[in-house]
Amino acid sequence: CQLLVTSLCVMLLGLSIATLSTVTHYGLRFTLISNVSLDSNAYRVIHHTAFYFGICLSMSLILAALLSSAAMVRESQCLTAMGFFCFALAFCGLIPAACWRYTHSTEVEDSMMDVYDFVYEEVRRNTSSFRRHELTAIHEAFQCCGKHSPFGDTTNVENKTCPSSQVHDEGQDCLEEIQDFLKKHMDFVFSLLGIAIGFTVYGMILTSFLWFSIHFSSNLYRKGKYILR
């Protein structure tokens, strides 16, 4: 019964990770920054890697949940071993992801803000009208307006690229808005990874107990039987 409940929770976690990965990859704010970023910026690589990693991780969790449930119903040692392997595979992916988030806590935020800085400075120098459209799209997506700068000629940039409501109301600084948005998003991701690690470890323990239970009960069932020759 505990294994079935755990399998259900793991399946929901897998679906949640898949949904979060899809939203992160195809969300308007993330897509805008990814399309604007240069090849020298790390954000585009992180953006694509996070999506494919999240999908693979969610598939491993969902497969582990399905195999564990089937193994319990059919009392199959083979299915139990396969379920344990999928849990172990997911665990081997979750631990490096959590460690990377802990050791590179600001890398995503810094790379995203670097992209905005680059586009903003390009528009400020009036070197590209195409960049002006990109900056306007970023301002509309994040509902922010410009940034605090030591230069005194930023008003013209903000008047041309910020939403009218943000210009009149002295809108939120975009660097602060991007940082706050990403911090909340990454904290949610880190919490989800922590919960997934806990259920994955518990799933490995339950599947290993189930394997030994099936193994020993099978041996006890055969004990005392004789074959006449």
mmCIF file of N, CA, C and O in Angstrom, residues 51-129:
data_model
loop_
_atom_site.group_PDB
_atom_site.id
_atom_site.type_symbol
_atom_site.label_atom_id
_atom_site.label_comp_id
_atom_site.label_asym_id
_atom_site.label_seq_id
_atom_site.Cartn_x
_atom_site.Cartn_y
_atom_site.Cartn_z
ATOM 1 N N PHE A 51 15.587 22.247 -20.099
ATOM 2 C CA PHE A 51 14.370 21.649 -20.668
ATOM 3 C C PHE A 51 14.551 20.153 -20.913
ATOM 4 O O PHE A 51 13.733 19.336 -20.464
ATOM 5 N N TYR A 52 15.634 19.790 -21.620
ATOM 6 C CA TYR A 52 15.838 18.372 -21.942
ATOM 7 C C TYR A 52 16.113 17.547 -20.684
ATOM 8 O O TYR A 52 15.657 16.395 -20.573
ATOM 9 N N PHE A 53 16.837 18.134 -19.738
ATOM 10 C CA PHE A 53 17.090 17.421 -18.489
ATOM 11 C C PHE A 53 15.785 17.198 -17.728
ATOM 12 O O PHE A 53 15.544 16.114 -17.189
ATOM 13 N N GLY A 54 14.944 18.220 -17.670
ATOM 14 C CA GLY A 54 13.671 18.090 -16.968
ATOM 15 C C GLY A 54 12.759 17.048 -17.592
ATOM 16 O O GLY A 54 12.110 16.268 -16.878
ATOM 17 N N ILE A 55 12.719 16.997 -18.922
ATOM 18 C CA ILE A 55 11.875 16.003 -19.592
ATOM 19 C C ILE A 55 12.388 14.592 -19.328
ATOM 20 O O ILE A 55 11.604 13.668 -19.033
ATOM 21 N N CYS A 56 13.704 14.388 -19.435
ATOM 22 C CA CYS A 56 14.277 13.062 -19.171
ATOM 23 C C CYS A 56 14.049 12.643 -17.728
ATOM 24 O O CYS A 56 13.722 11.482 -17.436
ATOM 25 N N LEU A 57 14.200 13.585 -16.811
ATOM 26 C CA LEU A 57 13.985 13.278 -15.392
ATOM 27 C C LEU A 57 12.532 12.921 -15.118
ATOM 28 O O LEU A 57 12.239 11.962 -14.381
ATOM 29 N N SER A 58 11.602 13.651 -15.700
ATOM 30 C CA SER A 58 10.184 13.352 -15.491
ATOM 31 C C SER A 58 9.814 11.996 -16.079
ATOM 32 O O SER A 58 9.037 11.237 -15.467
ATOM 33 N N MET A 59 10.384 11.643 -17.227
ATOM 34 C CA MET A 59 10.123 10.327 -17.820
ATOM 35 C C MET A 59 10.648 9.208 -16.924
ATOM 36 O O MET A 59 9.997 8.164 -16.772
ATOM 37 N N SER A 60 11.829 9.416 -16.330
ATOM 38 C CA SER A 60 12.390 8.408 -15.426
ATOM 39 C C SER A 60 11.502 8.210 -14.199
ATOM 40 O O SER A 60 11.251 7.078 -13.771
ATOM 41 N N LEU A 61 11.004 9.308 -13.644
ATOM 42 C CA LEU A 61 10.144 9.210 -12.464
ATOM 43 C C LEU A 61 8.809 8.538 -12.784
ATOM 44 O O LEU A 61 8.332 7.687 -12.023
ATOM 45 N N ILE A 62 8.212 8.922 -13.899
ATOM 46 C CA ILE A 62 6.928 8.323 -14.281
ATOM 47 C C ILE A 62 7.093 6.833 -14.576
ATOM 48 O O ILE A 62 6.272 5.996 -14.159
ATOM 49 N N LEU A 63 8.176 6.473 -15.281
ATOM 50 C CA LEU A 63 8.427 5.062 -15.583
ATOM 51 C C LEU A 63 8.687 4.268 -14.304
ATOM 52 O O LEU A 63 8.214 3.127 -14.163
ATOM 53 N N ALA A 64 9.427 4.860 -13.368
ATOM 54 C CA ALA A 64 9.686 4.181 -12.098
ATOM 55 C C ALA A 64 8.383 3.938 -11.342
ATOM 56 O O ALA A 64 8.184 2.864 -10.753
ATOM 57 N N ALA A 65 7.494 4.924 -11.350
ATOM 58 C CA ALA A 65 6.215 4.771 -10.660
ATOM 59 C C ALA A 65 5.359 3.673 -11.302
ATOM 60 O O ALA A 65 4.755 2.851 -10.601
ATOM 61 N N LEU A 66 5.311 3.652 -12.622
ATOM 62 C CA LEU A 66 4.509 2.639 -13.317
ATOM 63 C C LEU A 66 5.066 1.231 -13.094
ATOM 64 O O LEU A 66 4.310 0.282 -12.831
ATOM 65 N N LEU A 67 6.384 1.090 -13.196
ATOM 66 C CA LEU A 67 6.994 -0.231 -13.010
ATOM 67 C C LEU A 67 6.825 -0.724 -11.579
ATOM 68 O O LEU A 67 6.573 -1.918 -11.354
ATOM 69 N N SER A 68 6.961 0.182 -10.611
ATOM 70 C CA SER A 68 6.806 -0.224 -9.211
ATOM 71 C C SER A 68 5.376 -0.674 -8.925
ATOM 72 O O SER A 68 5.154 -1.672 -8.215
ATOM 73 N N SER A 69 4.405 0.034 -9.465
ATOM 74 C CA SER A 69 3.012 -0.355 -9.265
ATOM 75 C C SER A 69 2.712 -1.699 -9.918
ATOM 76 O O SER A 69 2.060 -2.566 -9.310
ATOM 77 N N ALA A 70 3.199 -1.871 -11.130
ATOM 78 C CA ALA A 70 2.994 -3.144 -11.822
ATOM 79 C C ALA A 70 3.704 -4.286 -11.099
ATOM 80 O O ALA A 70 3.188 -5.406 -11.019
ATOM 81 N N ALA A 71 4.893 -4.012 -10.562
ATOM 82 C CA ALA A 71 5.639 -5.048 -9.846
ATOM 83 C C ALA A 71 4.907 -5.491 -8.591
ATOM 84 O O ALA A 71 4.910 -6.682 -8.247
ATOM 85 N N MET A 72 4.260 -4.543 -7.907
ATOM 86 C CA MET A 72 3.534 -4.899 -6.691
ATOM 87 C C MET A 72 2.289 -5.714 -7.012
ATOM 88 O O MET A 72 1.960 -6.670 -6.301
ATOM 89 N N VAL A 73 1.604 -5.343 -8.078
ATOM 90 C CA VAL A 73 0.379 -6.060 -8.442
ATOM 91 C C VAL A 73 0.694 -7.476 -8.926
ATOM 92 O O VAL A 73 0.039 -8.451 -8.537
ATOM 93 N N ARG A 74 1.733 -7.607 -9.759
ATOM 94 C CA ARG A 74 2.072 -8.902 -10.353
ATOM 95 C C ARG A 74 3.096 -9.684 -9.531
ATOM 96 O O ARG A 74 3.389 -10.837 -9.866
ATOM 97 N N GLU A 75 3.665 -9.042 -8.502
ATOM 98 C CA GLU A 75 4.694 -9.669 -7.671
ATOM 99 C C GLU A 75 5.825 -10.219 -8.545
ATOM 100 O O GLU A 75 6.232 -11.380 -8.436
ATOM 101 N N SER A 76 6.347 -9.349 -9.376
ATOM 102 C CA SER A 76 7.397 -9.727 -10.319
ATOM 103 C C SER A 76 8.735 -9.159 -9.864
ATOM 104 O O SER A 76 8.863 -7.953 -9.645
ATOM 105 N N GLN A 77 9.734 -10.033 -9.727
ATOM 106 C CA GLN A 77 11.061 -9.584 -9.339
ATOM 107 C C GLN A 77 11.707 -8.755 -10.451
ATOM 108 O O GLN A 77 12.433 -7.793 -10.182
ATOM 109 N N CYS A 78 11.430 -9.129 -11.688
ATOM 110 C CA CYS A 78 12.018 -8.406 -12.831
ATOM 111 C C CYS A 78 11.506 -6.964 -12.888
ATOM 112 O O CYS A 78 12.291 -6.027 -13.041
ATOM 113 N N LEU A 79 10.204 -6.789 -12.759
ATOM 114 C CA LEU A 79 9.632 -5.440 -12.777
ATOM 115 C C LEU A 79 10.105 -4.619 -11.574
ATOM 116 O O LEU A 79 10.336 -3.407 -11.679
ATOM 117 N N THR A 80 10.249 -5.296 -10.423
ATOM 118 C CA THR A 80 10.737 -4.596 -9.237
ATOM 119 C C THR A 80 12.154 -4.090 -9.442
ATOM 120 O O THR A 80 12.491 -2.956 -9.080
ATOM 121 N N ALA A 81 13.005 -4.927 -10.035
ATOM 122 C CA ALA A 81 14.384 -4.518 -10.303
ATOM 123 C C ALA A 81 14.430 -3.370 -11.306
ATOM 124 O O ALA A 81 15.231 -2.437 -11.154
ATOM 125 N N MET A 82 13.574 -3.407 -12.309
ATOM 126 C CA MET A 82 13.530 -2.324 -13.285
ATOM 127 C C MET A 82 13.034 -1.020 -12.651
ATOM 128 O O MET A 82 13.534 0.067 -12.961
ATOM 129 N N GLY A 83 12.049 -1.128 -11.758
ATOM 130 C CA GLY A 83 11.574 0.057 -11.047
ATOM 131 C C GLY A 83 12.656 0.658 -10.174
ATOM 132 O O GLY A 83 12.833 1.889 -10.130
ATOM 133 N N PHE A 84 13.411 -0.200 -9.479
ATOM 134 C CA PHE A 84 14.519 0.279 -8.654
ATOM 135 C C PHE A 84 15.573 0.973 -9.518
ATOM 136 O O PHE A 84 16.118 2.022 -9.126
ATOM 137 N N PHE A 85 15.844 0.402 -10.680
ATOM 138 C CA PHE A 85 16.837 1.007 -11.585
ATOM 139 C C PHE A 85 16.384 2.394 -12.041
ATOM 140 O O PHE A 85 17.197 3.334 -12.102
ATOM 141 N N CYS A 86 15.106 2.551 -12.350
ATOM 142 C CA CYS A 86 14.597 3.867 -12.774
ATOM 143 C C CYS A 86 14.659 4.876 -11.629
ATOM 144 O O CYS A 86 14.991 6.049 -11.844
ATOM 145 N N PHE A 87 14.341 4.421 -10.410
ATOM 146 C CA PHE A 87 14.478 5.311 -9.250
ATOM 147 C C PHE A 87 15.930 5.733 -9.062
ATOM 148 O O PHE A 87 16.229 6.905 -8.783
ATOM 149 N N ALA A 88 16.851 4.768 -9.207
ATOM 150 C CA ALA A 88 18.276 5.072 -9.049
ATOM 151 C C ALA A 88 18.759 6.018 -10.145
ATOM 152 O O ALA A 88 19.561 6.924 -9.894
ATOM 153 N N LEU A 89 18.239 5.827 -11.362
ATOM 154 C CA LEU A 89 18.617 6.699 -12.471
ATOM 155 C C LEU A 89 18.145 8.124 -12.219
ATOM 156 O O LEU A 89 18.883 9.093 -12.446
ATOM 157 N N ALA A 90 16.912 8.255 -11.728
ATOM 158 C CA ALA A 90 16.395 9.586 -11.400
ATOM 159 C C ALA A 90 17.190 10.212 -10.257
ATOM 160 O O ALA A 90 17.479 11.420 -10.273
ATOM 161 N N PHE A 91 17.559 9.404 -9.275
ATOM 162 C CA PHE A 91 18.348 9.916 -8.149
ATOM 163 C C PHE A 91 19.705 10.427 -8.612
ATOM 164 O O PHE A 91 20.174 11.483 -8.150
ATOM 165 N N CYS A 92 20.329 9.692 -9.538
ATOM 166 C CA CYS A 92 21.634 10.110 -10.072
ATOM 167 C C CYS A 92 21.525 11.404 -10.882
ATOM 168 O O CYS A 92 22.535 12.095 -11.072
ATOM 169 N N GLY A 93 20.342 11.715 -11.381
ATOM 170 C CA GLY A 93 20.154 12.986 -12.077
ATOM 171 C C GLY A 93 19.767 14.115 -11.145
ATOM 172 O O GLY A 93 20.164 15.268 -11.359
ATOM 173 N N LEU A 94 19.018 13.790 -10.092
ATOM 174 C CA LEU A 94 18.546 14.821 -9.170
ATOM 175 C C LEU A 94 19.672 15.396 -8.314
ATOM 176 O O LEU A 94 19.722 16.611 -8.071
ATOM 177 N N ILE A 95 20.577 14.548 -7.854
ATOM 178 C CA ILE A 95 21.650 15.014 -6.975
ATOM 179 C C ILE A 95 22.567 16.015 -7.681
ATOM 180 O O ILE A 95 22.836 17.099 -7.138
ATOM 181 N N PRO A 96 23.071 15.731 -8.901
ATOM 182 C CA PRO A 96 23.891 16.749 -9.576
ATOM 183 C C PRO A 96 23.131 18.039 -9.867
ATOM 184 O O PRO A 96 23.704 19.128 -9.798
ATOM 185 N N ALA A 97 21.819 17.929 -10.180
ATOM 186 C CA ALA A 97 21.024 19.133 -10.452
ATOM 187 C C ALA A 97 20.904 19.999 -9.204
ATOM 188 O O ALA A 97 21.047 21.226 -9.261
ATOM 189 N N ALA A 98 20.646 19.364 -8.044
ATOM 190 C CA ALA A 98 20.543 20.121 -6.802
ATOM 191 C C ALA A 98 21.891 20.730 -6.411
ATOM 192 O O ALA A 98 21.961 21.874 -5.950
ATOM 193 N N CYS A 99 22.971 19.978 -6.626
ATOM 194 C CA CYS A 99 24.309 20.499 -6.318
ATOM 195 C C CYS A 99 24.666 21.668 -7.231
ATOM 196 O O CYS A 99 25.265 22.657 -6.785
ATOM 197 N N TRP A 100 24.303 21.559 -8.514
ATOM 198 C CA TRP A 100 24.588 22.660 -9.447
ATOM 199 C C TRP A 100 23.829 23.914 -9.047
ATOM 200 O O TRP A 100 24.370 25.014 -9.094
ATOM 201 N N ARG A 101 22.585 23.753 -8.651
ATOM 202 C CA ARG A 101 21.798 24.907 -8.223
ATOM 203 C C ARG A 101 22.412 25.547 -6.977
ATOM 204 O O ARG A 101 22.433 26.767 -6.832
ATOM 205 N N TYR A 102 22.947 24.713 -6.075
ATOM 206 C CA TYR A 102 23.532 25.245 -4.838
ATOM 207 C C TYR A 102 24.860 25.947 -5.103
ATOM 208 O O TYR A 102 25.133 27.010 -4.533
ATOM 209 N N THR A 103 25.692 25.375 -5.975
ATOM 210 C CA THR A 103 27.021 25.944 -6.223
ATOM 211 C C THR A 103 26.990 27.075 -7.247
ATOM 212 O O THR A 103 27.900 27.894 -7.281
ATOM 213 N N HIS A 104 25.969 27.104 -8.118
ATOM 214 C CA HIS A 104 25.835 28.167 -9.118
ATOM 215 C C HIS A 104 24.523 28.916 -8.871
ATOM 216 O O HIS A 104 23.681 29.035 -9.763
ATOM 217 N N SER A 105 24.372 29.390 -7.655
ATOM 218 C CA SER A 105 23.090 29.945 -7.232
ATOM 219 C C SER A 105 22.674 31.186 -8.013
ATOM 220 O O SER A 105 21.485 31.475 -8.148
ATOM 221 N N THR A 106 23.638 31.952 -8.537
ATOM 222 C CA THR A 106 23.297 33.206 -9.220
ATOM 223 C C THR A 106 23.652 33.200 -10.701
ATOM 224 O O THR A 106 23.507 34.231 -11.363
ATOM 225 N N GLU A 107 24.101 32.061 -11.226
ATOM 226 C CA GLU A 107 24.560 32.049 -12.616
ATOM 227 C C GLU A 107 23.424 32.330 -13.598
ATOM 228 O O GLU A 107 23.604 33.054 -14.584
ATOM 229 N N VAL A 108 22.267 31.755 -13.358
ATOM 230 C CA VAL A 108 21.137 31.976 -14.258
ATOM 231 C C VAL A 108 20.701 33.434 -14.215
ATOM 232 O O VAL A 108 20.460 34.067 -15.247
ATOM 233 N N GLU A 109 20.577 33.972 -12.989
ATOM 234 C CA GLU A 109 20.170 35.369 -12.852
ATOM 235 C C GLU A 109 21.173 36.312 -13.512
ATOM 236 O O GLU A 109 20.784 37.241 -14.223
ATOM 237 N N ASP A 110 22.475 36.049 -13.284
ATOM 238 C CA ASP A 110 23.505 36.925 -13.846
ATOM 239 C C ASP A 110 23.510 36.882 -15.370
ATOM 240 O O ASP A 110 23.629 37.923 -16.028
ATOM 241 N N SER A 111 23.366 35.689 -15.943
ATOM 242 C CA SER A 111 23.377 35.583 -17.405
ATOM 243 C C SER A 111 22.156 36.248 -18.018
ATOM 244 O O SER A 111 22.243 36.880 -19.078
ATOM 245 N N MET A 112 21.006 36.153 -17.351
ATOM 246 C CA MET A 112 19.792 36.781 -17.864
ATOM 247 C C MET A 112 19.890 38.308 -17.782
ATOM 248 O O MET A 112 19.491 39.019 -18.714
ATOM 249 N N MET A 113 20.449 38.813 -16.692
ATOM 250 C CA MET A 113 20.615 40.254 -16.561
ATOM 251 C C MET A 113 21.683 40.786 -17.516
ATOM 252 O O MET A 113 21.590 41.922 -17.991
ATOM 253 N N ASP A 114 22.688 39.965 -17.823
ATOM 254 C CA ASP A 114 23.694 40.364 -18.812
ATOM 255 C C ASP A 114 23.068 40.551 -20.191
ATOM 256 O O ASP A 114 23.449 41.459 -20.940
ATOM 257 N N VAL A 115 22.113 39.691 -20.524
ATOM 258 C CA VAL A 115 21.414 39.826 -21.809
ATOM 259 C C VAL A 115 20.662 41.151 -21.855
ATOM 260 O O VAL A 115 20.712 41.884 -22.853
ATOM 261 N N TYR A 116 19.956 41.465 -20.762
ATOM 262 C CA TYR A 116 19.214 42.733 -20.733
ATOM 263 C C TYR A 116 20.165 43.921 -20.809
ATOM 264 O O TYR A 116 19.886 44.912 -21.512
ATOM 265 N N ASP A 117 21.274 43.852 -20.083
ATOM 266 C CA ASP A 117 22.259 44.933 -20.128
ATOM 267 C C ASP A 117 22.764 45.173 -21.547
ATOM 268 O O ASP A 117 22.902 46.319 -21.995
ATOM 269 N N PHE A 118 23.037 44.067 -22.260
ATOM 270 C CA PHE A 118 23.551 44.186 -23.625
ATOM 271 C C PHE A 118 22.533 44.867 -24.534
ATOM 272 O O PHE A 118 22.871 45.802 -25.283
ATOM 273 N N VAL A 119 21.277 44.417 -24.481
ATOM 274 C CA VAL A 119 20.243 44.996 -25.343
ATOM 275 C C VAL A 119 20.006 46.458 -24.982
ATOM 276 O O VAL A 119 19.877 47.327 -25.868
ATOM 277 N N TYR A 120 19.976 46.756 -23.709
ATOM 278 C CA TYR A 120 19.726 48.129 -23.258
ATOM 279 C C TYR A 120 20.828 49.075 -23.744
ATOM 280 O O TYR A 120 20.544 50.180 -24.230
ATOM 281 N N GLU A 121 22.079 48.654 -23.620
ATOM 282 C CA GLU A 121 23.187 49.511 -24.049
ATOM 283 C C GLU A 121 23.213 49.676 -25.566
ATOM 284 O O GLU A 121 23.579 50.745 -26.075
ATOM 285 N N GLU A 122 22.818 48.637 -26.285
ATOM 286 C CA GLU A 122 22.741 48.749 -27.756
ATOM 287 C C GLU A 122 21.705 49.798 -28.154
ATOM 288 O O GLU A 122 21.930 50.598 -29.067
ATOM 289 N N VAL A 123 20.571 49.803 -27.480
ATOM 290 C CA VAL A 123 19.532 50.789 -27.785
ATOM 291 C C VAL A 123 19.975 52.182 -27.345
ATOM 292 O O VAL A 123 19.707 53.180 -28.034
ATOM 293 N N ARG A 124 20.646 52.260 -26.224
ATOM 294 C CA ARG A 124 21.086 53.570 -25.725
ATOM 295 C C ARG A 124 22.067 54.234 -26.684
ATOM 296 O O ARG A 124 22.076 55.453 -26.854
ATOM 297 N N ARG A 125 22.871 53.410 -27.359
ATOM 298 C CA ARG A 125 23.831 53.957 -28.321
ATOM 299 C C ARG A 125 23.199 54.189 -29.695
ATOM 300 O O ARG A 125 23.887 54.645 -30.616
ATOM 301 N N ASN A 126 21.915 53.826 -29.849
ATOM 302 C CA ASN A 126 21.204 53.989 -31.127
ATOM 303 C C ASN A 126 21.899 53.261 -32.278
ATOM 304 O O ASN A 126 21.976 53.751 -33.398
ATOM 305 N N THR A 127 22.408 52.060 -31.979
ATOM 306 C CA THR A 127 23.120 51.310 -33.014
ATOM 307 C C THR A 127 22.212 50.348 -33.780
ATOM 308 O O THR A 127 22.597 49.872 -34.843
ATOM 309 N N SER A 128 21.027 50.065 -33.257
ATOM 310 C CA SER A 128 20.173 49.078 -33.928
ATOM 311 C C SER A 128 18.710 49.345 -33.602
ATOM 312 O O SER A 128 18.328 49.417 -32.433
ATOM 313 N N SER A 129 17.902 49.511 -34.647
ATOM 314 C CA SER A 129 16.462 49.664 -34.431
ATOM 315 C C SER A 129 15.819 48.328 -34.072
ATOM 316 O O SER A 129 14.798 48.280 -33.376
#
